[in-house]
CSV table of C-alpha atoms in Angstrom, one decimal:
chain,number,residue,atom,x,y,z
A,16,MET,CA,0.0,0.0,0.0
A,17,PRO,CA,2.7,2.6,0.7
A,18,ARG,CA,4.1,2.0,-2.8
A,19,LEU,CA,0.6,2.5,-4.3
A,20,GLN,CA,0.1,5.6,-2.4
A,21,ALA,CA,3.5,7.0,-3.5
A,22,LEU,CA,3.0,6.1,-7.1
A,23,ALA,CA,-0.7,7.1,-7.5
A,24,PRO,CA,-0.1,10.9,-8.2
A,25,ASN,CA,2.4,9.8,-10.9
A,26,PHE,CA,0.1,7.5,-12.8
A,27,ILE,CA,-3.5,8.7,-12.4
A,28,LEU,CA,-3.2,11.9,-14.3
A,29,PRO,CA,-1.0,10.5,-17.1
A,30,ARG,CA,-3.5,7.7,-17.5
A,31,LYS,CA,-6.3,10.2,-17.9
A,32,LEU,CA,-4.2,12.1,-20.5
A,33,ALA,CA,-3.4,8.9,-22.3
A,34,GLY,CA,-7.1,8.0,-22.4
A,35,PHE,CA,-7.9,11.4,-23.9
A,36,LEU,CA,-5.2,11.1,-26.5
A,37,PHE,CA,-6.3,7.5,-27.4
A,38,ARG,CA,-9.9,8.7,-28.0
A,39,LYS,CA,-8.7,11.6,-30.1
A,40,LEU,CA,-6.6,9.3,-32.2
A,41,GLY,CA,-9.5,7.0,-32.6
A,42,ALA,CA,-11.7,9.8,-33.7
A,43,LEU,CA,-9.1,11.0,-36.2
A,44,SER,CA,-8.7,7.6,-37.8
A,45,GLY,CA,-12.5,7.2,-37.7
A,46,ARG,CA,-12.9,10.0,-40.2
A,47,LEU,CA,-12.2,7.3,-42.8
A,48,TRP,CA,-15.7,6.0,-42.1
A,49,PRO,CA,-18.9,7.9,-42.9
A,50,LEU,CA,-20.5,9.3,-39.8
A,51,GLU,CA,-24.1,9.5,-40.9
A,52,PRO,CA,-25.0,5.8,-40.7
A,53,THR,CA,-23.7,5.7,-37.1
A,54,LEU,CA,-25.7,8.8,-36.2
A,55,GLU,CA,-28.9,7.5,-37.9
A,56,ALA,CA,-28.7,4.3,-35.8
A,57,MET,CA,-28.2,6.3,-32.6
A,58,ALA,CA,-31.0,8.7,-33.4
A,59,ALA,CA,-33.5,5.9,-34.2
A,60,ARG,CA,-33.9,4.7,-30.6
A,61,PRO,CA,-32.4,5.3,-27.2
A,62,TYR,CA,-29.1,3.4,-26.8
A,63,GLU,CA,-29.2,4.3,-23.0
A,64,LEU,CA,-32.1,5.2,-20.8
A,65,HIS,CA,-31.4,7.6,-17.9
A,66,LEU,CA,-33.9,7.7,-15.0
A,67,GLU,CA,-34.0,10.5,-12.5
A,68,LEU,CA,-35.5,8.5,-9.7
A,69,THR,CA,-35.5,11.7,-7.6
A,70,ASN,CA,-34.3,15.2,-7.8
A,71,ALA,CA,-33.8,15.5,-4.1
A,72,CYS,CA,-30.3,15.4,-2.5
A,73,ASN,CA,-28.9,15.0,1.0
A,74,ALA,CA,-25.7,17.0,0.3
A,75,ASN,CA,-25.2,20.6,-0.8
A,76,CYS,CA,-22.0,20.6,-2.8
A,77,ILE,CA,-20.5,24.0,-3.6
A,78,PHE,CA,-19.9,23.0,-7.2
A,79,CYS,CA,-23.4,21.7,-7.9
A,80,PRO,CA,-26.4,23.7,-9.1
A,81,TYR,CA,-28.7,21.7,-6.9
A,82,GLN,CA,-28.6,24.6,-4.5
A,83,PHE,CA,-30.4,26.7,-7.1
A,84,GLN,CA,-32.9,24.2,-8.4
A,85,GLN,CA,-36.4,25.5,-8.9
A,86,ARG,CA,-38.2,22.3,-9.8
A,87,ARG,CA,-40.5,20.7,-7.1
A,88,LEU,CA,-38.7,17.9,-5.2
A,89,GLU,CA,-40.3,14.6,-6.1
A,90,SER,CA,-39.6,10.9,-6.5
A,91,MET,CA,-40.5,8.7,-9.5
A,92,SER,CA,-43.5,6.5,-9.1
A,93,TRP,CA,-43.6,2.9,-10.2
A,94,VAL,CA,-46.2,3.8,-12.8
A,95,VAL,CA,-43.8,6.2,-14.5
A,96,LEU,CA,-40.9,3.9,-14.1
A,97,ARG,CA,-42.7,0.9,-15.6
A,98,LYS,CA,-44.0,2.9,-18.6
A,99,ALA,CA,-40.5,4.3,-19.4
A,100,VAL,CA,-38.7,1.0,-19.0
A,101,ASP,CA,-41.3,-1.0,-20.8
A,102,ASP,CA,-41.1,1.3,-23.8
A,103,PHE,CA,-37.3,1.0,-23.7
A,104,ILE,CA,-37.4,-2.8,-23.6
A,105,GLN,CA,-40.0,-2.9,-26.4
A,106,SER,CA,-37.5,-1.0,-28.6
A,107,GLY,CA,-34.7,-3.5,-27.7
A,108,GLY,CA,-33.5,-2.3,-24.3
A,109,GLY,CA,-29.9,-1.6,-23.4
A,110,SER,CA,-28.1,0.2,-20.5
A,111,VAL,CA,-29.8,2.2,-17.8
A,112,GLY,CA,-28.3,5.1,-15.8
A,113,LEU,CA,-29.7,5.9,-12.4
A,114,THR,CA,-27.8,9.2,-11.8
A,115,PRO,CA,-30.2,12.2,-11.6
A,116,ILE,CA,-29.5,15.5,-13.3
A,117,VAL,CA,-29.1,16.7,-9.8
A,118,GLY,CA,-30.1,14.8,-6.7
A,119,GLU,CA,-29.2,11.5,-5.1
A,120,ALA,CA,-30.8,8.3,-6.3
A,121,LEU,CA,-30.4,6.6,-3.0
A,122,VAL,CA,-32.9,9.1,-1.5
A,123,HIS,CA,-35.6,7.0,-3.3
A,124,ASP,CA,-37.0,4.5,-0.8
A,125,ASP,CA,-37.3,1.7,-3.4
A,126,PHE,CA,-33.9,2.0,-4.8
A,127,THR,CA,-32.7,-1.6,-4.5
A,128,ALA,CA,-36.2,-2.9,-5.4
A,129,ILE,CA,-36.0,-0.8,-8.6
A,130,VAL,CA,-32.5,-2.1,-9.5
A,131,ARG,CA,-33.6,-5.7,-8.9
A,132,TRP,CA,-36.6,-5.2,-11.1
A,133,LEU,CA,-34.5,-3.7,-13.9
A,134,ARG,CA,-32.0,-6.6,-13.6
A,135,SER,CA,-34.9,-9.1,-14.0
A,136,HIS,CA,-35.3,-8.0,-17.6
A,137,GLN,CA,-33.1,-9.9,-20.1
A,138,ALA,CA,-33.0,-6.9,-22.4
A,139,ILE,CA,-31.4,-4.6,-19.7
A,140,ASP,CA,-27.7,-4.6,-19.9
A,141,ARG,CA,-25.5,-2.3,-17.8
A,142,ILE,CA,-27.0,-0.4,-14.8
A,143,TRP,CA,-24.8,2.3,-13.3
A,144,LEU,CA,-25.0,4.9,-10.6
A,145,THR,CA,-23.2,7.9,-9.3
A,146,THR,CA,-23.8,8.5,-5.6
A,147,ASN,CA,-22.5,10.4,-2.6
A,148,ALA,CA,-22.7,7.1,-0.6
A,149,ILE,CA,-24.3,8.8,2.4
A,150,LEU,CA,-27.4,6.5,2.3
A,151,LEU,CA,-25.7,3.2,1.3
A,152,ASN,CA,-26.2,1.8,4.8
A,153,LYS,CA,-29.9,2.7,4.7
A,154,HIS,CA,-30.4,0.3,1.8
A,155,GLY,CA,-27.8,-2.2,3.0
A,156,ILE,CA,-24.3,-2.5,1.5
A,157,ASP,CA,-24.8,-6.2,0.6
A,158,ALA,CA,-28.3,-5.5,-0.9
A,159,VAL,CA,-26.9,-2.7,-3.1
A,160,LEU,CA,-24.0,-4.9,-4.4
A,161,ARG,CA,-26.3,-7.8,-5.1
A,162,SER,CA,-29.1,-5.8,-6.6
A,163,GLY,CA,-27.8,-6.0,-10.2
A,164,LEU,CA,-25.8,-2.8,-10.5
A,165,THR,CA,-22.9,-3.0,-12.9
A,166,SER,CA,-20.9,0.0,-11.7
A,167,ILE,CA,-20.9,2.6,-8.9
A,168,THR,CA,-19.1,5.9,-8.9
A,169,VAL,CA,-18.7,7.4,-5.5
A,170,SER,CA,-18.5,11.2,-5.6
A,171,THR,CA,-16.6,12.7,-2.7
A,172,ALA,CA,-14.2,15.4,-1.7
A,173,GLY,CA,-11.7,12.9,-0.4
A,174,PHE,CA,-11.4,11.3,3.0
A,175,ASP,CA,-10.6,14.3,5.2
A,176,GLU,CA,-13.6,15.6,7.3
A,177,ALA,CA,-12.7,19.3,7.1
A,178,SER,CA,-12.3,19.1,3.3
A,179,TYR,CA,-15.6,17.2,3.0
A,180,ARG,CA,-17.5,19.7,5.1
A,181,ARG,CA,-16.3,22.7,3.1
A,182,ILE,CA,-17.0,21.2,-0.4
A,183,TYR,CA,-19.9,18.8,0.1
A,184,ARG,CA,-21.3,20.9,3.0
A,185,SER,CA,-22.6,17.8,4.8
A,186,SER,CA,-22.2,16.6,8.4
A,187,ALA,CA,-22.4,13.0,7.2
A,188,TYR,CA,-18.6,12.5,6.7
A,189,ARG,CA,-18.2,9.6,9.1
A,190,ARG,CA,-21.1,7.7,7.8
A,191,MET,CA,-20.0,8.3,4.2
A,192,GLN,CA,-16.4,7.1,4.9
A,193,GLN,CA,-17.6,4.0,6.7
A,194,ASN,CA,-20.1,3.2,3.9
A,195,VAL,CA,-17.4,3.5,1.2
A,196,LEU,CA,-15.1,1.3,3.2
A,197,ASP,CA,-17.8,-1.3,3.8
A,198,LEU,CA,-18.7,-1.1,0.1
A,199,VAL,CA,-15.3,-1.9,-1.3
A,200,GLN,CA,-14.6,-4.6,1.3
A,201,GLN,CA,-17.9,-6.4,0.8
A,202,ASN,CA,-17.5,-6.1,-3.0
A,203,ARG,CA,-14.2,-7.9,-2.7
A,204,ARG,CA,-15.8,-10.6,-0.5
A,205,LEU,CA,-18.4,-11.1,-3.2
A,206,GLY,CA,-15.9,-11.5,-5.9
A,207,ARG,CA,-16.1,-7.9,-7.1
A,208,PRO,CA,-19.4,-8.0,-9.0
A,209,VAL,CA,-19.6,-4.2,-9.3
A,210,GLU,CA,-17.0,-1.9,-10.8
A,211,ILE,CA,-16.4,0.7,-8.1
A,212,THR,CA,-14.7,4.1,-8.8
A,213,ILE,CA,-13.9,6.7,-6.2
A,214,ALA,CA,-14.3,10.1,-7.9
A,215,ILE,CA,-12.6,12.9,-6.0
A,216,ARG,CA,-13.8,16.5,-6.4
A,217,THR,CA,-11.3,18.5,-4.4
A,218,ASP,CA,-9.4,21.7,-3.8
A,219,ARG,CA,-6.3,19.8,-2.6
A,220,SER,CA,-3.4,18.2,-4.4
A,221,LEU,CA,-3.7,14.7,-5.5
A,222,ALA,CA,-0.7,13.7,-3.4
A,223,GLU,CA,-2.4,15.2,-0.3
A,224,VAL,CA,-5.6,13.4,-0.9
A,225,MET,CA,-3.9,10.1,-1.4
A,226,ARG,CA,-2.3,10.5,2.1
A,227,ASP,CA,-5.6,10.9,3.9
A,228,VAL,CA,-5.5,8.5,6.8
A,229,ASP,CA,-9.2,7.5,6.3
A,230,PHE,CA,-8.5,6.8,2.7
A,231,GLN,CA,-5.9,4.1,3.3
A,232,PRO,CA,-8.1,1.1,4.1
A,233,ILE,CA,-10.3,2.0,1.1
A,234,LEU,CA,-7.2,2.2,-1.2
A,235,ALA,CA,-6.1,-1.1,0.1
A,236,GLU,CA,-9.1,-2.7,-1.7
A,237,GLY,CA,-8.0,-1.3,-5.0
A,238,PRO,CA,-10.9,0.7,-6.3
A,239,ALA,CA,-10.6,2.7,-9.5
A,240,LEU,CA,-9.8,6.3,-9.0
A,241,ASP,CA,-10.8,9.5,-10.7
A,242,PHE,CA,-9.9,13.1,-9.9
A,243,THR,CA,-10.9,16.6,-11.1
A,244,TRP,CA,-10.3,20.2,-10.1
A,245,SER,CA,-12.4,21.5,-13.0
A,246,PHE,CA,-16.2,22.1,-12.7
A,247,THR,CA,-19.1,23.2,-14.9
A,248,THR,CA,-20.8,26.5,-14.5
A,249,ALA,CA,-24.1,24.6,-15.0
A,250,GLY,CA,-25.4,27.2,-17.5
A,251,GLY,CA,-23.9,30.1,-15.6
A,252,ARG,CA,-25.3,29.2,-12.2
A,253,ILE,CA,-21.9,28.3,-10.6
A,254,LYS,CA,-19.7,31.4,-10.3
A,255,ARG,CA,-15.9,31.4,-9.7
A,256,GLU,CA,-16.3,33.1,-6.3
A,257,MET,CA,-18.4,30.2,-5.1
A,258,LEU,CA,-15.5,27.8,-5.5
A,259,LEU,CA,-12.4,27.4,-3.5
A,260,PRO,CA,-9.1,28.9,-4.8
A,261,SER,CA,-7.6,25.9,-6.5
A,262,MET,CA,-10.9,24.8,-8.1
A,263,ARG,CA,-11.5,26.1,-11.6
A,264,LEU,CA,-14.4,26.5,-13.9
A,265,ARG,CA,-14.6,24.6,-17.2
A,266,THR,CA,-14.4,26.6,-20.4
A,267,VAL,CA,-15.7,24.9,-23.5
A,268,ALA,CA,-17.0,26.5,-26.7
A,269,VAL,CA,-20.2,25.2,-28.2
A,270,GLY,CA,-19.4,23.7,-31.7
A,271,LYS,CA,-21.4,23.6,-34.9
A,272,GLU,CA,-22.2,19.9,-34.8
A,273,PRO,CA,-24.8,18.5,-32.4
A,274,CYS,CA,-23.7,17.7,-28.8
A,275,VAL,CA,-22.8,14.0,-28.3
A,276,GLN,CA,-25.2,13.8,-25.3
A,277,LEU,CA,-28.1,14.2,-27.8
A,278,PHE,CA,-27.4,10.8,-29.2
A,279,ASN,CA,-26.5,8.8,-26.1
A,280,GLY,CA,-30.0,8.6,-24.7
A,281,PRO,CA,-32.7,10.7,-22.9
A,282,ILE,CA,-33.4,11.1,-19.2
A,283,VAL,CA,-36.9,10.6,-17.8
A,284,LEU,CA,-37.8,12.9,-14.9
A,285,PRO,CA,-40.0,11.8,-12.0
A,286,ASP,CA,-43.2,13.2,-13.6
A,287,GLY,CA,-42.5,11.4,-16.9
A,288,THR,CA,-41.1,14.4,-18.8
A,289,VAL,CA,-38.4,13.2,-21.2
A,290,MET,CA,-35.4,15.5,-21.5
A,291,ALA,CA,-33.0,15.5,-24.4
A,292,CYS,CA,-30.0,15.7,-22.2
A,293,ALA,CA,-29.0,14.7,-18.7
A,294,CYS,CA,-26.2,17.2,-18.0
A,295,VAL,CA,-26.5,19.5,-15.0
A,296,ALA,CA,-27.2,22.5,-17.2
A,297,ALA,CA,-30.6,20.8,-18.0
A,298,MET,CA,-31.6,21.0,-14.3
A,299,ASP,CA,-34.5,23.4,-14.8
A,300,ALA,CA,-34.5,23.6,-18.6
A,301,VAL,CA,-37.9,21.9,-19.2
A,302,ALA,CA,-38.9,24.7,-21.6
A,303,ASP,CA,-35.7,24.2,-23.6
A,304,LEU,CA,-34.9,20.5,-23.5
A,305,ALA,CA,-38.2,18.7,-22.8
A,306,ILE,CA,-39.1,16.6,-25.9
A,307,GLY,CA,-42.3,14.9,-24.6
A,308,ASN,CA,-43.8,12.9,-21.7
A,309,VAL,CA,-43.5,9.2,-21.5
A,310,MET,CA,-46.9,9.0,-19.9
A,311,ASN,CA,-48.5,10.4,-23.1
A,312,GLU,CA,-46.3,9.0,-25.8
A,313,ASP,CA,-44.0,6.1,-26.6
A,314,LEU,CA,-40.4,6.7,-25.5
A,315,VAL,CA,-38.9,5.9,-28.9
A,316,ALA,CA,-41.3,8.2,-30.7
A,317,VAL,CA,-40.4,11.0,-28.3
A,318,PHE,CA,-36.6,10.3,-28.8
A,319,SER,CA,-36.8,10.3,-32.6
A,320,GLY,CA,-39.5,13.0,-32.9
A,321,GLN,CA,-39.4,16.5,-34.2
A,322,PRO,CA,-38.6,18.3,-30.9
A,323,MET,CA,-35.4,16.3,-30.5
A,324,THR,CA,-34.5,16.8,-34.2
A,325,ARG,CA,-34.9,20.6,-33.8
A,326,ILE,CA,-32.6,20.6,-30.8
A,327,ARG,CA,-29.9,18.7,-32.8
A,328,GLU,CA,-30.3,20.8,-35.9
A,329,GLY,CA,-30.1,24.0,-33.8
A,330,PHE,CA,-26.4,23.5,-33.4
A,331,LYS,CA,-25.8,23.7,-37.2
A,332,ASP,CA,-28.6,25.8,-38.6
A,333,GLY,CA,-29.9,27.7,-35.5
A,334,PRO,CA,-31.5,29.0,-33.5
A,335,LEU,CA,-29.8,27.1,-30.7
A,336,ASN,CA,-31.8,26.9,-27.5
A,337,PRO,CA,-30.5,29.1,-24.7
A,338,THR,CA,-29.6,26.2,-22.4
A,339,CYS,CA,-27.3,24.5,-24.9
A,340,ALA,CA,-25.9,27.8,-26.0
A,341,ALA,CA,-24.7,28.5,-22.5
A,342,CYS,CA,-23.6,25.0,-21.6
A,343,ASP,CA,-19.9,24.2,-21.0
A,344,MET,CA,-20.4,20.5,-21.0
A,345,TYR,CA,-20.7,20.4,-24.8
A,346,GLY,CA,-18.9,17.5,-26.5
A,347,ASN,CA,-18.6,17.1,-30.3
A,348,LEU,CA,-19.4,13.8,-32.1
A,349,ASP,CA,-15.9,12.3,-31.9
A,350,LEU,CA,-17.2,9.5,-29.8
A,351,TYR,CA,-19.2,8.3,-32.8
A,352,ARG,CA,-16.2,8.5,-35.0
A,353,THR,CA,-14.3,6.0,-32.9
A,354,ARG,CA,-14.6,2.2,-32.9
A,355,GLU,CA,-16.6,2.4,-29.7
A,356,GLY,CA,-19.1,4.7,-31.4
A,357,ARG,CA,-19.5,2.4,-34.4
A,358,GLU,CA,-19.9,-0.5,-32.0
A,359,ARG,CA,-22.7,1.3,-30.2
A,360,ALA,CA,-24.5,1.8,-33.5
A,361,ARG,CA,-24.1,-1.9,-34.4
A,362,VAL,CA,-25.4,-3.0,-31.0
A,363,SER,CA,-28.3,-0.6,-31.2
A,364,ARG,CA,-29.4,-1.9,-34.6
A,365,ALA,CA,-29.2,-5.5,-33.4
A,366,ARG,CA,-31.3,-4.6,-30.3
A,367,SER,CA,-33.9,-2.9,-32.5
A,368,ARG,CA,-34.2,-6.2,-34.4
A,369,GLY,CA,-35.0,-8.0,-31.1
A,370,GLU,CA,-31.5,-9.4,-30.4
A,371,VAL,CA,-30.3,-9.5,-26.8
A,372,VAL,CA,-26.8,-8.0,-26.8
A,373,LYS,CA,-24.8,-7.9,-23.6
A,374,ARG,CA,-21.7,-5.8,-23.5
A,375,GLY,CA,-18.7,-6.4,-21.2
A,376,ARG,CA,-18.4,-4.6,-17.9
A,377,PRO,CA,-17.4,-1.0,-18.4
A,378,LYS,CA,-14.3,0.5,-16.8
A,379,GLY,CA,-13.8,3.9,-15.1
A,380,ALA,CA,-15.8,6.7,-13.6
A,381,PHE,CA,-19.4,7.4,-14.7
A,382,ALA,CA,-19.2,4.2,-16.8
A,383,GLY,CA,-22.3,3.8,-18.9
A,384,GLY,CA,-22.8,2.5,-22.4
């Protein structure tokens, strides 16, 4: 463990850079293939289904726009859940993300029952979650790990209580730390059925975080690690003065081709509203990014309908909706120029034909697909 702790700052960031360069190289070589057939396949049906089980949260992170949310706090009913998932399965199914736009999925009382129900469907592949881990013990560590989740990303400020309180603004540090330790230890005992990533959102150096005393028993279990010091403005809501000195705001220019998020799959809100995008800038953007309601229409018809088409075309021909125009989480379509993007299109076509396609376990933070 001392050797891992010493080496970690030297390999985590280079690994992230290598991954970025690998994707860029893949996108560059992918320009030898036409992009349109891939995009047509991705626009025909949702490849992923994102479900906002609740928009309530039990933390108040300084970098999250949750603190400014205007939507009414609510949790998804089984009626809405079943309709959205049934439509998704009828179209061929695929992966399901349970990370809200803002909020904490474990706030939903039926979280583990929902995951078990999702896993009972042959057409559902990967199921992933990002969580602050505060309520893992409420649902039961073992129950969560056995529920059918494929991957869990734990978002935290590190394992120093003072740092946690100033960034996550929660008094639940001790419970969170114990829950994460129990999670990685029990995952090992079960044969590591779930890919676990610890995602550090911090104002401290990587080397300092890796020396946290409370982090050492967690590190000993070998979870994947992810770090960032760069945060979204969430459509201008998060200001520089709200963050700590070493934290910085992301600056990304919106391009002329549609954002990649518009082809990955929609998110269904607790009331059944289907949103074109699940990024945090979409938190209150129902007027801009709502493309229908799953309780009134078929999910696939909503995803492939005119409102979604207009949003995509707005990037190229205008007018671009205000939320996307002000978003710094924009990503171009390079993913769909890579081998992975073409594979997603192939898998989506196969699923639409009724084939059950299972993909291997994903790696890394926020692993969907």
